[in-house]
Coordinates of C-alpha atoms (C1' of nucleotides) in Angstrom, one line a residue:
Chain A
X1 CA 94.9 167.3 -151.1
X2 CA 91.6 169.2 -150.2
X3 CA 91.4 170.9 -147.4
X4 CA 91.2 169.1 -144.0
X5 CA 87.5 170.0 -142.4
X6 CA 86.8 167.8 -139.4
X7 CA 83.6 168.3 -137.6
X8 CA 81.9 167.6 -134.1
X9 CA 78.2 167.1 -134.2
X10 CA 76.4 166.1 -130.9
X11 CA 72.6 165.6 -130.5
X12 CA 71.8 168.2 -127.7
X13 CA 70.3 166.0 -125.7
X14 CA 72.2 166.1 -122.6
X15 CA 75.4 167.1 -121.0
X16 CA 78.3 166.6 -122.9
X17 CA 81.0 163.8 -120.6
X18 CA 84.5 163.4 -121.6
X19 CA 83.8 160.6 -123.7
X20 CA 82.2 162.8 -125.7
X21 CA 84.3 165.5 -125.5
X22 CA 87.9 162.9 -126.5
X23 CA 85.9 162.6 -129.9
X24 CA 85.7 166.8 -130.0
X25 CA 89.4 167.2 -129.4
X26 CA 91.0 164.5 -131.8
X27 CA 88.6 166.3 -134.4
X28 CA 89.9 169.7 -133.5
X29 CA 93.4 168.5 -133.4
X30 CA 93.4 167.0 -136.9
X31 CA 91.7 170.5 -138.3
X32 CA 94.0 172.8 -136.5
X33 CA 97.1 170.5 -137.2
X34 CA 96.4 170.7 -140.7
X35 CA 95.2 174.6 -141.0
X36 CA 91.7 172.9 -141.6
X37 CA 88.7 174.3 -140.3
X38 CA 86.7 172.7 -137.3
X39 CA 82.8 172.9 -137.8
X40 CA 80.1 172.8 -134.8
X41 CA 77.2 171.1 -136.2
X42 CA 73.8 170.6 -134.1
X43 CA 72.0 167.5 -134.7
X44 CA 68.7 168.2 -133.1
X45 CA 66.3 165.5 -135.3
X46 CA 65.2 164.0 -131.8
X47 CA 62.4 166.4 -131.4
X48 CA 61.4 165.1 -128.3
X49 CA 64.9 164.8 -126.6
X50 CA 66.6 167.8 -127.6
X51 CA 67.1 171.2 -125.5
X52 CA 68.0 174.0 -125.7
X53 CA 70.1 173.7 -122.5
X54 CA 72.1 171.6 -124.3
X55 CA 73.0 173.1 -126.7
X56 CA 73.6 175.8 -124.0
X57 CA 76.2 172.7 -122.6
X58 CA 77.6 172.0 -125.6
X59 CA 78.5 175.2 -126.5
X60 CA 80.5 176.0 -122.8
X61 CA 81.8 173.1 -122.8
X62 CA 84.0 173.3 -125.9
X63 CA 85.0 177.0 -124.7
X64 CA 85.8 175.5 -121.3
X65 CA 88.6 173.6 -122.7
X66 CA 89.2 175.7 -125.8
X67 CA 87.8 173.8 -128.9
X68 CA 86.9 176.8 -131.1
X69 CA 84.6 176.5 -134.0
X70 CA 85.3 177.8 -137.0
X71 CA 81.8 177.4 -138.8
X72 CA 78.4 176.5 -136.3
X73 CA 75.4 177.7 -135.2
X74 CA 75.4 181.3 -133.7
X75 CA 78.7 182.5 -136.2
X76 CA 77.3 181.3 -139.4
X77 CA 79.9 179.8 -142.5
X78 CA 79.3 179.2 -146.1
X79 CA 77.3 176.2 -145.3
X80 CA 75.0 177.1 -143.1
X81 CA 72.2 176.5 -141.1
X82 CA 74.4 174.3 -138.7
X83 CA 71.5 173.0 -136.8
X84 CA 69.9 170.0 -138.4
X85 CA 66.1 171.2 -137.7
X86 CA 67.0 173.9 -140.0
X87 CA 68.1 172.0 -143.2
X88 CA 64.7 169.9 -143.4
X89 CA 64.2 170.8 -147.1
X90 CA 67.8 169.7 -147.9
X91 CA 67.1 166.4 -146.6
X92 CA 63.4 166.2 -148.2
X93 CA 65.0 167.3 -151.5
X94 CA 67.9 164.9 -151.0
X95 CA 65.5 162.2 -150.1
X96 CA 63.1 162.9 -153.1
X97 CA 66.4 162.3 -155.6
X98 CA 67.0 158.5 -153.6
X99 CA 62.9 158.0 -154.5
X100 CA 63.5 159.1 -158.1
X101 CA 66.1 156.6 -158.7
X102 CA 64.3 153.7 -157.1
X103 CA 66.3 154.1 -153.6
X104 CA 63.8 154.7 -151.5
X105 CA 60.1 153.9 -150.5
X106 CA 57.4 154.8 -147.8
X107 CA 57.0 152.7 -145.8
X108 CA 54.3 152.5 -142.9
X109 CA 54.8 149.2 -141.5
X110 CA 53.9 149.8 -137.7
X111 CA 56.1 149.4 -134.4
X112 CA 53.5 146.6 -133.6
X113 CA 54.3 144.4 -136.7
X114 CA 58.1 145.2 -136.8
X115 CA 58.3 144.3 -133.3
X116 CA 57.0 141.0 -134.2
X117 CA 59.5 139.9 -136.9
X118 CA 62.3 141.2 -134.9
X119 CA 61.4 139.1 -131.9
X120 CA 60.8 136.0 -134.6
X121 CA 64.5 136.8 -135.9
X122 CA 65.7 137.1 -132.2
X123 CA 63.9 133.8 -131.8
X124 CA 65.5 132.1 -134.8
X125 CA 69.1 133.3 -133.7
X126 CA 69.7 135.6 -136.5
X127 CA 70.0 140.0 -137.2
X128 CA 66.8 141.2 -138.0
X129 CA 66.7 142.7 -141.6
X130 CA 64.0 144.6 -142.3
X131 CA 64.9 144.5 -145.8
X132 CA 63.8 140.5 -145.6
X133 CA 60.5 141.8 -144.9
X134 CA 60.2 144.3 -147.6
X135 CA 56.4 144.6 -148.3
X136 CA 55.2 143.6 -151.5
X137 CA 53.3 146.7 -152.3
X138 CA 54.6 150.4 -151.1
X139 CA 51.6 152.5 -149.9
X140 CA 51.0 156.1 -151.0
X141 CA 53.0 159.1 -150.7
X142 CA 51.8 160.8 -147.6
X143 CA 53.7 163.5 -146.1
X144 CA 53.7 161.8 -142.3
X145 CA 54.7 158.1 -144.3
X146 CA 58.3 157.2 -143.3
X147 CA 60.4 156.7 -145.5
X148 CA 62.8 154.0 -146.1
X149 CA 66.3 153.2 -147.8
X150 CA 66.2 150.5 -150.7
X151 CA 69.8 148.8 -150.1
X152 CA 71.7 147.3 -152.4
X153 CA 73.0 144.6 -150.1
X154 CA 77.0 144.0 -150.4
X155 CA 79.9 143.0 -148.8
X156 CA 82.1 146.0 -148.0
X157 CA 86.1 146.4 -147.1
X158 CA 87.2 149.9 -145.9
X159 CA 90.0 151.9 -144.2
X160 CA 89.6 153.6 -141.1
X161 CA 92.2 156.1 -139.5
X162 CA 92.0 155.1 -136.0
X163 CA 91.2 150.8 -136.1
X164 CA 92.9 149.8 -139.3
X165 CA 91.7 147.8 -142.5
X166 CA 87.6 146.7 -141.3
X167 CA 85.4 144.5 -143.2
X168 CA 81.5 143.3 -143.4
X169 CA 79.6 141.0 -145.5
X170 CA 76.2 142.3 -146.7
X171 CA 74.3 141.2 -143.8
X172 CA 75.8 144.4 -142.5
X173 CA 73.8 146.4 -145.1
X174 CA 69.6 146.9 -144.1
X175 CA 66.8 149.5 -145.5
X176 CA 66.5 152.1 -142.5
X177 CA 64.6 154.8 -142.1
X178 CA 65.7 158.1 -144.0
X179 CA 62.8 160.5 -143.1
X180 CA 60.8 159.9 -139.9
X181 CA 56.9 160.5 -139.7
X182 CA 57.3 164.0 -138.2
X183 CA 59.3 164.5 -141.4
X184 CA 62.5 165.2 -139.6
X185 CA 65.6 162.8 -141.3
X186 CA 67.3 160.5 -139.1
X187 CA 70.8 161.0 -138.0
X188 CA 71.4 157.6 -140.4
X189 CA 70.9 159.9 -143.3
X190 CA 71.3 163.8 -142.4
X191 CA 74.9 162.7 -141.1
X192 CA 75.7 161.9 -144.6
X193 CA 73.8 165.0 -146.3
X194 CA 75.8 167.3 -144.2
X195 CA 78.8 165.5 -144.0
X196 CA 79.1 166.1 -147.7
X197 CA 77.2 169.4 -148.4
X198 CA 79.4 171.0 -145.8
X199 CA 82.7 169.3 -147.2
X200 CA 83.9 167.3 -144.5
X201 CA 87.4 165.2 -145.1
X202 CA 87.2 163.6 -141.8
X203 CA 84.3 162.1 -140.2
X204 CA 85.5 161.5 -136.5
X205 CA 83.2 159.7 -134.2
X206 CA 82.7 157.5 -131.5
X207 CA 82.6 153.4 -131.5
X208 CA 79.0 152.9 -131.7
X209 CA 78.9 153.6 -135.5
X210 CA 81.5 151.4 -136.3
X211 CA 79.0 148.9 -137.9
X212 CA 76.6 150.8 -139.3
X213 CA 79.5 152.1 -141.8
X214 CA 78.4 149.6 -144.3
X215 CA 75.0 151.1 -144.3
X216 CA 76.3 154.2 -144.9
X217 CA 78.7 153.2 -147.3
X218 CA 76.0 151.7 -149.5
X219 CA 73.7 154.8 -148.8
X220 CA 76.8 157.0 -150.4
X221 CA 76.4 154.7 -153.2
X222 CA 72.8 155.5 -153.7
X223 CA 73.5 158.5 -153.7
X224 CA 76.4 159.1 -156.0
X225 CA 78.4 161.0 -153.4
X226 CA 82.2 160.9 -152.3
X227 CA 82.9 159.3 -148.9
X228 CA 84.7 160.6 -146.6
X229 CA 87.9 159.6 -144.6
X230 CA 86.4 157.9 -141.4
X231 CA 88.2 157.5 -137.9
X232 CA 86.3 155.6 -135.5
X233 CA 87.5 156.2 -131.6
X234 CA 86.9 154.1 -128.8
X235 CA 84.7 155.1 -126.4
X236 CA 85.7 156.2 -122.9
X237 CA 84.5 154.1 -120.1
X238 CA 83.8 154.7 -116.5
X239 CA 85.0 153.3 -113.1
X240 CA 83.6 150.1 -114.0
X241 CA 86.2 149.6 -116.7
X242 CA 83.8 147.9 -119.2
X243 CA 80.7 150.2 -119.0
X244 CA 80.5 153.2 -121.7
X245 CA 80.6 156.7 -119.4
X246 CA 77.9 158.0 -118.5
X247 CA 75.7 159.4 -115.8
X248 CA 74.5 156.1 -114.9
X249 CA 78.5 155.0 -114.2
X250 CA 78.8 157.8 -111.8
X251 CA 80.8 160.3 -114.3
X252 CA 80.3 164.0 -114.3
X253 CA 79.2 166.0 -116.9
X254 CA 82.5 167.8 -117.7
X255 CA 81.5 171.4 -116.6
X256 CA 82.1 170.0 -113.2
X257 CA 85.6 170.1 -113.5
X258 CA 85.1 173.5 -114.8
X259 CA 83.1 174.3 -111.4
X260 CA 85.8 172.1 -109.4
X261 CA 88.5 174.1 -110.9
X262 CA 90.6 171.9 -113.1
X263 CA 92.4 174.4 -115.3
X264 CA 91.8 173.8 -118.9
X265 CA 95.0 173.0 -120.0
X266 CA 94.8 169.9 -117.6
X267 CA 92.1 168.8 -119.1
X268 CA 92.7 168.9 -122.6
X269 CA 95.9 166.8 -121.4
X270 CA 94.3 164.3 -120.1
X271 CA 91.8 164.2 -122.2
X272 CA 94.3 164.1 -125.1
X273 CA 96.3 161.1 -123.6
X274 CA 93.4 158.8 -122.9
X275 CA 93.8 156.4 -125.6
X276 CA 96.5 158.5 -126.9
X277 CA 100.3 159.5 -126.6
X278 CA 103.4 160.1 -129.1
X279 CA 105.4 157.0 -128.3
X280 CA 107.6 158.8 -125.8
X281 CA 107.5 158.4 -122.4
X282 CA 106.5 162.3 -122.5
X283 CA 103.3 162.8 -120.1
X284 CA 102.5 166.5 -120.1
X285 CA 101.2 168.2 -123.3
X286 CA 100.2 171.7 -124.3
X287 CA 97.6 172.2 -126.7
X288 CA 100.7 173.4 -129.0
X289 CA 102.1 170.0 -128.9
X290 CA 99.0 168.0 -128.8
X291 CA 98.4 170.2 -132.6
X292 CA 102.1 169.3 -133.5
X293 CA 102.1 165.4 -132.5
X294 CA 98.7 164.0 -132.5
X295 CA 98.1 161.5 -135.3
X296 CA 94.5 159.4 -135.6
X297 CA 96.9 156.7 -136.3
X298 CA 98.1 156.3 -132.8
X299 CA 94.8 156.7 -130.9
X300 CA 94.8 152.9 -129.1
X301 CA 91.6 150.7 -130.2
X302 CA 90.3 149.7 -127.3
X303 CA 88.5 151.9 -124.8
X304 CA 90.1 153.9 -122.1
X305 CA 89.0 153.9 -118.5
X306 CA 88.3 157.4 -117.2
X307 CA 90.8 158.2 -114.4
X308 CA 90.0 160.9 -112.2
X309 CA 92.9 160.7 -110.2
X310 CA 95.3 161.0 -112.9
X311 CA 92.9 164.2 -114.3
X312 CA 93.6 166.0 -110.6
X313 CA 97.3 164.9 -110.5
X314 CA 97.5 166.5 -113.9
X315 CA 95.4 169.4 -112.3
X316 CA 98.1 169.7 -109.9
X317 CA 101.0 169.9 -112.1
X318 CA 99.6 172.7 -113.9
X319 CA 98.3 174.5 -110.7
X320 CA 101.5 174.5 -109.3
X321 CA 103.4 175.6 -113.1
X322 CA 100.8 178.7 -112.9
X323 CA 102.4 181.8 -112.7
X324 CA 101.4 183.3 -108.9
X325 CA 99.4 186.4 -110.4
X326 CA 97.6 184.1 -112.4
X327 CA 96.7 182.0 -109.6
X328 CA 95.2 184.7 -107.7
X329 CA 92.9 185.5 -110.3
X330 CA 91.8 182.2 -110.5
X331 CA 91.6 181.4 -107.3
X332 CA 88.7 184.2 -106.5
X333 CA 85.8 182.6 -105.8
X334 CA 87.2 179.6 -104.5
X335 CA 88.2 181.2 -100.7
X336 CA 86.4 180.1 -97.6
X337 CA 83.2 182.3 -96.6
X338 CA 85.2 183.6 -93.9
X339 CA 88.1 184.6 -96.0
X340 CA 85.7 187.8 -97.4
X341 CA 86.8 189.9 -94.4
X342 CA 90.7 189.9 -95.0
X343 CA 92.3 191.6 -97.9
X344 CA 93.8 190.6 -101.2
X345 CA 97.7 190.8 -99.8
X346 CA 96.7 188.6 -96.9
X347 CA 94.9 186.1 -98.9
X348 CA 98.1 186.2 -101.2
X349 CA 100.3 185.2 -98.4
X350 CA 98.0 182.2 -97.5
X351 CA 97.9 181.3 -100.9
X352 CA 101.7 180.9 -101.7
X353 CA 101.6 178.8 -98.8
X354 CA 99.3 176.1 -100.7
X355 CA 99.9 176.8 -104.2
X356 CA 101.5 173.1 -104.2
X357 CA 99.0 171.1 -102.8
X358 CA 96.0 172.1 -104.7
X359 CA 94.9 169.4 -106.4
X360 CA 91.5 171.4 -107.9
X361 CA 90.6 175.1 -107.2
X362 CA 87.7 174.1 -105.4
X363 CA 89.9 173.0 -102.3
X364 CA 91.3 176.3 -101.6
X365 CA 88.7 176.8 -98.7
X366 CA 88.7 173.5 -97.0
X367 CA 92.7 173.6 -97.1
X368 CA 93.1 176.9 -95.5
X369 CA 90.0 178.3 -93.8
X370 CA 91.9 178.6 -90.3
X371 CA 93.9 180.7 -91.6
X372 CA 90.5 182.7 -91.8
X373 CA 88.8 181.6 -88.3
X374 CA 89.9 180.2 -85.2
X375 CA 88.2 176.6 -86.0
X376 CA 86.8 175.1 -83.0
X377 CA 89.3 173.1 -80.7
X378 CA 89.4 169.3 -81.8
X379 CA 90.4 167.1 -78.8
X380 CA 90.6 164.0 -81.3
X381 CA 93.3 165.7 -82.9
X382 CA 95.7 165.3 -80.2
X383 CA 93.6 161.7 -78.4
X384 CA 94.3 160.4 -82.2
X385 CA 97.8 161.8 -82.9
X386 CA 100.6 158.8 -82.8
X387 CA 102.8 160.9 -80.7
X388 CA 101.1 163.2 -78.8
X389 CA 98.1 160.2 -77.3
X390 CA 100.0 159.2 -74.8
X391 CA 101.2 162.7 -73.2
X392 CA 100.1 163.6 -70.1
X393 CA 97.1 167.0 -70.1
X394 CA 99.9 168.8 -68.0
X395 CA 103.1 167.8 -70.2
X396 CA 100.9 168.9 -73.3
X397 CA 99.9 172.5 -71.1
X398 CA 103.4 172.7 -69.9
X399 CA 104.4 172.8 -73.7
X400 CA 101.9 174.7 -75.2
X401 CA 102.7 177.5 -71.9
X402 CA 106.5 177.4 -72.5
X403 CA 105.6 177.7 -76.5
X404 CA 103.5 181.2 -75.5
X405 CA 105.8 182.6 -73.7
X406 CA 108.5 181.9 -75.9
X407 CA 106.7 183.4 -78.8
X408 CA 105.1 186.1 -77.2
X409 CA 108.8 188.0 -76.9
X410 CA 109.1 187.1 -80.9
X411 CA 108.3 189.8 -83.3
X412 CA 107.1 187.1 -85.7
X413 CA 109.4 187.6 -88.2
X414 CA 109.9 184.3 -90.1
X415 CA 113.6 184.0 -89.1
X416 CA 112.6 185.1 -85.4
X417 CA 110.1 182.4 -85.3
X418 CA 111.8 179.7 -86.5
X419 CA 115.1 180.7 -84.2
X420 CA 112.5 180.5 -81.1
X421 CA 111.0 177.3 -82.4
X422 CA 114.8 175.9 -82.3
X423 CA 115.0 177.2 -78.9
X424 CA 112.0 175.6 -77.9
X425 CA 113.3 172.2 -78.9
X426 CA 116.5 172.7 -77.1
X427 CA 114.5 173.6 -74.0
X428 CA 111.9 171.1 -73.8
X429 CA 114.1 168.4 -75.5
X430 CA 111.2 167.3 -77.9
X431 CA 111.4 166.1 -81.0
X432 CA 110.3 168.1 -83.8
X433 CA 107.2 165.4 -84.1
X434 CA 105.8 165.8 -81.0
X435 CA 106.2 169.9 -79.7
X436 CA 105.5 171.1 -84.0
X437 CA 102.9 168.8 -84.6
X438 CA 101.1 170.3 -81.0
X439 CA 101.8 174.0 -81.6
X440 CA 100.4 172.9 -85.2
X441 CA 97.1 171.5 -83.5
X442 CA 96.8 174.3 -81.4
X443 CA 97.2 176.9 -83.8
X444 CA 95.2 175.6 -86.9
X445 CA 92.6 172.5 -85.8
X446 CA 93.9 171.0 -88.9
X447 CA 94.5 167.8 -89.7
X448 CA 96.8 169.2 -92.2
X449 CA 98.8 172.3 -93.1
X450 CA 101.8 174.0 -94.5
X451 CA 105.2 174.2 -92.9
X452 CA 104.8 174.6 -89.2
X453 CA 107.3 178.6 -88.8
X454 CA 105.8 179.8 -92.3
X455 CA 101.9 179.0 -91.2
X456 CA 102.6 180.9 -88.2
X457 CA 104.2 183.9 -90.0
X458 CA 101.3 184.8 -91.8
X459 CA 98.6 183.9 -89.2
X460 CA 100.4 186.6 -86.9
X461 CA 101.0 186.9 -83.3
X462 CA 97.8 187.4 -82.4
X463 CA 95.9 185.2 -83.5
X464 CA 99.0 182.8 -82.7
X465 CA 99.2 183.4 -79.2
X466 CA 95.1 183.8 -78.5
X467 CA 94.7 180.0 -80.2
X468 CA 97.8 178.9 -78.1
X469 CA 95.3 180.4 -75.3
X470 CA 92.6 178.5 -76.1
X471 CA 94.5 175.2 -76.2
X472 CA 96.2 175.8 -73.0
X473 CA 92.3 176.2 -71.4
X474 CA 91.1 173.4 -73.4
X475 CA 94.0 171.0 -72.0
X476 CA 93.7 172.0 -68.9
X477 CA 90.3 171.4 -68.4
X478 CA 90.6 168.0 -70.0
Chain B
rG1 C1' 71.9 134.8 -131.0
rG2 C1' 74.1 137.1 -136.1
rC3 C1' 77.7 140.6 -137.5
rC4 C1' 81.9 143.8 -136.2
rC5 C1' 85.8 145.4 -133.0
rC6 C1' 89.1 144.9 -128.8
rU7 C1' 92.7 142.2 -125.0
rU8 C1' 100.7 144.6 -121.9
rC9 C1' 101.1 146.2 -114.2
rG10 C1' 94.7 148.3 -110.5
rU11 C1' 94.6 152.6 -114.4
rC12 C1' 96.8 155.4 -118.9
rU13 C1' 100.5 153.4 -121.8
rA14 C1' 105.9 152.2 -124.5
rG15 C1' 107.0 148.1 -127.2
rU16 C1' 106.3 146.4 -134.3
rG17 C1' 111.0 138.6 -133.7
rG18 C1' 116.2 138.5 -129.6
rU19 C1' 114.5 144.0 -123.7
rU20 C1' 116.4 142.2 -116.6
rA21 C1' 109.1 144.0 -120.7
rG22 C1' 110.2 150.8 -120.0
rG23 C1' 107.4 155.2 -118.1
rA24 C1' 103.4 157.8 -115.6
rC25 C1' 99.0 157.8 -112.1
rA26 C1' 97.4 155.3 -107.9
rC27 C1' 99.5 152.2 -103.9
rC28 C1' 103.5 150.9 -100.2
rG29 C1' 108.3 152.2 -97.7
rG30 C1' 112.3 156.0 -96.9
rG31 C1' 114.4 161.1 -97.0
rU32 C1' 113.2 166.7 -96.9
rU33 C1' 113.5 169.7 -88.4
rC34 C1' 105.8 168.1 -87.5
rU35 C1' 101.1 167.1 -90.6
rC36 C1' 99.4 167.4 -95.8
rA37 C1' 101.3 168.5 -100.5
rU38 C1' 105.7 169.3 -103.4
rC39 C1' 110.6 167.4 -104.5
rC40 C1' 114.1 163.2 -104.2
rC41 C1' 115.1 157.8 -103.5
rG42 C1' 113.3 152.8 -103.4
rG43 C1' 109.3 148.8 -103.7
rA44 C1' 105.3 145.7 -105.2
rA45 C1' 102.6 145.3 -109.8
rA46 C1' 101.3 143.2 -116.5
rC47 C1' 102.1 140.5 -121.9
rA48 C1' 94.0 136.5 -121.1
rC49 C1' 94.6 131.2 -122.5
rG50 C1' 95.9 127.1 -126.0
rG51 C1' 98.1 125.7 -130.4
rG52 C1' 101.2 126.6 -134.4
rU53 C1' 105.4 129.4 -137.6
rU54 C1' 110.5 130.3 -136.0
rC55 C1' 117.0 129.0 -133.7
rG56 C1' 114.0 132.5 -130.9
rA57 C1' 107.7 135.0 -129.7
rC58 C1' 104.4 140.3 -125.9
rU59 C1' 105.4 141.0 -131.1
rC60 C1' 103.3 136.8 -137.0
rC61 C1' 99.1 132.9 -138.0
rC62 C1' 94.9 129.9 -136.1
rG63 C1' 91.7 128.8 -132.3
rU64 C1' 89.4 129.5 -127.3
rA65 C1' 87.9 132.6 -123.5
rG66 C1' 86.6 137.4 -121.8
rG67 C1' 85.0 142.4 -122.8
rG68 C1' 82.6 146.0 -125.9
rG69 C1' 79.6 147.8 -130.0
rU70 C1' 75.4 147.0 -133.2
rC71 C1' 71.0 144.6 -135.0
rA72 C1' 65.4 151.9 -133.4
rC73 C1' 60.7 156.3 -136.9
rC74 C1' 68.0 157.5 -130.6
rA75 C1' 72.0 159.5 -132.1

RNA sequence: GGCCCCUUCGUCUAGUGGUUAGGACACCGGGUUCUCAUCCCGGAAACACGGGUUCGACUCCCGUAGGGGUCACCA
């Protein structure tokens, strides 16, 4: 068998989504589970749409979650230039052989007129054909004269990879353009150029080409040229569940999660098992075992809906599998503005205490900045509170005062503070759900935090006993 | 409209003629001295519909409906 090259090959004309990106990975998985190559192919023929920002995208996108290129723009390969803009006199020369054998034409029919018999064929209920309208003579060779495909109209049967045996009858089969008046190819016919001068096996792509295989298939014809293997994935829809993802739908552009801090590994997982999974009940995946299982053959045909919350669930499995020193490193960047003044041990301490609730990086600051500031008292936190509304100001000041003086003898030791805690209990006879969840109040102005004793601990004593202060003021003047 | 593809819990899915239709996310309830999260236990929740074939259909066949794609000098 020849060697397995797989490719991706987006127009760089906007940011990449995980659609998109799905498409990347089952291409890279295929190559790397089969010590092919993976090849990075720019397909900038859209003068007027493409960027160089991204390409930029692209490019940081795939490094984000660890698709590495083995041929592409910037590193070079045997079959180089990767960028479609570069390869214009392959195509013209390509495109001059389809003329000498009588497969193509120039063509300068204008938008006006085709616009016309396409609305007529709209009107009479049927697929416009442009090659029902061929024109009787073909005008001069001029260099901005587009030129066309001369199809050989046929029915065609193939296999693909992903959907199984598909099938078209020769209405499926049209002339389309090849070269374009600014003399750049379209991607109808540089796709197929490069496909095959750059040796791809398997040409892995998203659902909107599905029916334009037949065109292609006669266009291989024409031009005496092995097909490839094809694998045709469903596309990836948003919220909506039936509309394709894209900005319009409300989804990202993938770097977000990079910015949000999902971890790579959590999204190549998820990624991986949208429309995908081994037939085990198995859930979590390394890229290892994604290379080792994935098969195109069990990538579902129809499209999957883009589930954020199952991405961040994922995000916090493999946030809380990190290894604590890894964890750190990532985390920098993601701490509170007031976090800057304490120290790297401090911050360590804080973040053991939330390592398992971080659903994304980017909540490290909201989740613990009163650990770094006193936040500013919230009555509504106690008015609100189901077992604390209905306390009296001077049954929650006589709490809060037995509570400081109780914890001002402590030496804050975790063991000390949780002894005194009990004691407090005893004392007051309170349940744990009313005295913990005021001292908590008092001591972060959090809706939420980690375990009552160990928040404590690492706040310290004094900044424990000055917010209990403030409470007690606040209460009291209430 | 023509052509093509798709259809199992809200979501991602297992299932390839005989299952109490399984798992996971989300949701709800309970437990872990308080909250949030983790962890554990439990709950609700699906075979689009109609015909066949068959002793027996989620599984096979044919329709119908719904959804999607495409019919560009965009990819």
């Amino acid at each position: 068998m020849n060697k397995v090259r797989t490719r991706f090959a987006p127009s760089p004309t906007g940011a990449l989504h995980a659609g998109t990106v799905r498409t990347a990975l089952f291409a890279w998985l295929v190559a790397r589970q089969n010590q092919g190559e993976f090849i990075l192919r720019i397909e900038d023929t859209d003068q007027a749409r493409s960027d160089q920002n991204a390409i930029n995208n692209i490019t940081a996108t795939l490094k984000y979650v660890g698709l590495d290129w083995d041929e592409g723009p910037g590193i070079g390969g045997k079959f180089g230039p990767y960028t479609q803009s570069e390869r214009l006199d392959i195509y013209r020369d390509w495109a001059n052989k389809l003329i000498e054998n009588g497969r193509a034409y120039p063509d300068n029919t204008s938008q006006e007129h085709l616009e016309v018999m396409r609305q007529a064929d709209k009107k009479a209920g049927r697929a416009f054909l442009f090659r029902n309208h061929r024109p009787k003579t073909t005008p001069a060779k001029a260099s901005d004269t587009p030129l066309r495909f001369l199809s050989d109209p046929k029915s065609y049967s193939w296999v693909d990879l992903v959907m199984g045996d598909l099938s078209a009858g020769p209405e499926a089969v049209d002339d389309f353009i090849l070269i374009k008046s600014d003399g750049y190819p379209t991607y109808n016919f540089a796709h197929i150029i490069d496909d095959y001068l750059m040796d791809i096996s398997h040409v892995i792509r998203s659902q909107e080409f599905i029916s334009s295989v037949p065109k292609y298939l006669n266009l291989y014809e024409a031009l005496g040229i092995k097909v490839p293997l094809f694998a045709t994935v469903p596309q990836v829809v948003g919220e909506s569940g039936t509309r394709k993802l894209s900005k319009r739908e409300g989804a990202k552009q993938l770097l977000e999660y990079q910015t949000m801090g999902v971890l790579p590994e959590a999204m190549l997982n998820f990624l991986a098992t949208i429309g995908w999974n081994d037939g085990s009940e198995q859930e979590i995946f390394s890229k290892e075992e994604l290379i080792k299982k994935f098969t195109l053959q069990r990538v579902q045909r129809s499209p999957g809906q883009f589930d954020e919350k199952r991405l961040l669930w994922l995000n916090g499995h493999y946030i809380r599998e990190l290894q604590f020193d890894e964890l750190v490193k990532l985390s920098d960047g993601y701490w509170s503005k007031s976090a800057s003044k304490f120290d790297q041990a401090y911050k360590n301490r804080v973040l053991k205490l939330v390592q398992s609730r971080l659903k994304y990086l980017d909540e490290l600051g909201a989740l613990t900045s009163f650990f770094f500031e006193d936040l500013p008292i919230k009555p509504g936190l106690i008015s609100t509170h189901k077992k604390l509304k209905d306390l009296t100001a001077q049954q929650l000041t006589d709490l809060l005062t037995k509570t400081l003086n109780e914890l001002e003898r402590s030496d804050f030791s975790l063991e000390d503070i949780k002894t005194r805690l009990d004691k407090l209990l005893e004392e007051t006879s309170q349940t744990p759900a009313v005295l913990f969840s005021l001292i908590r109040i008092a001591t972060t102005q959090s809706e939420a935090s980690p375990e009552l004793a160990e928040s404590l601990e690492v706040l310290g004593k004094d900044t424990v006993l000055r917010r209990i202060k403030n409470s007690i003021s606040s209460t009291e003047k209430a």
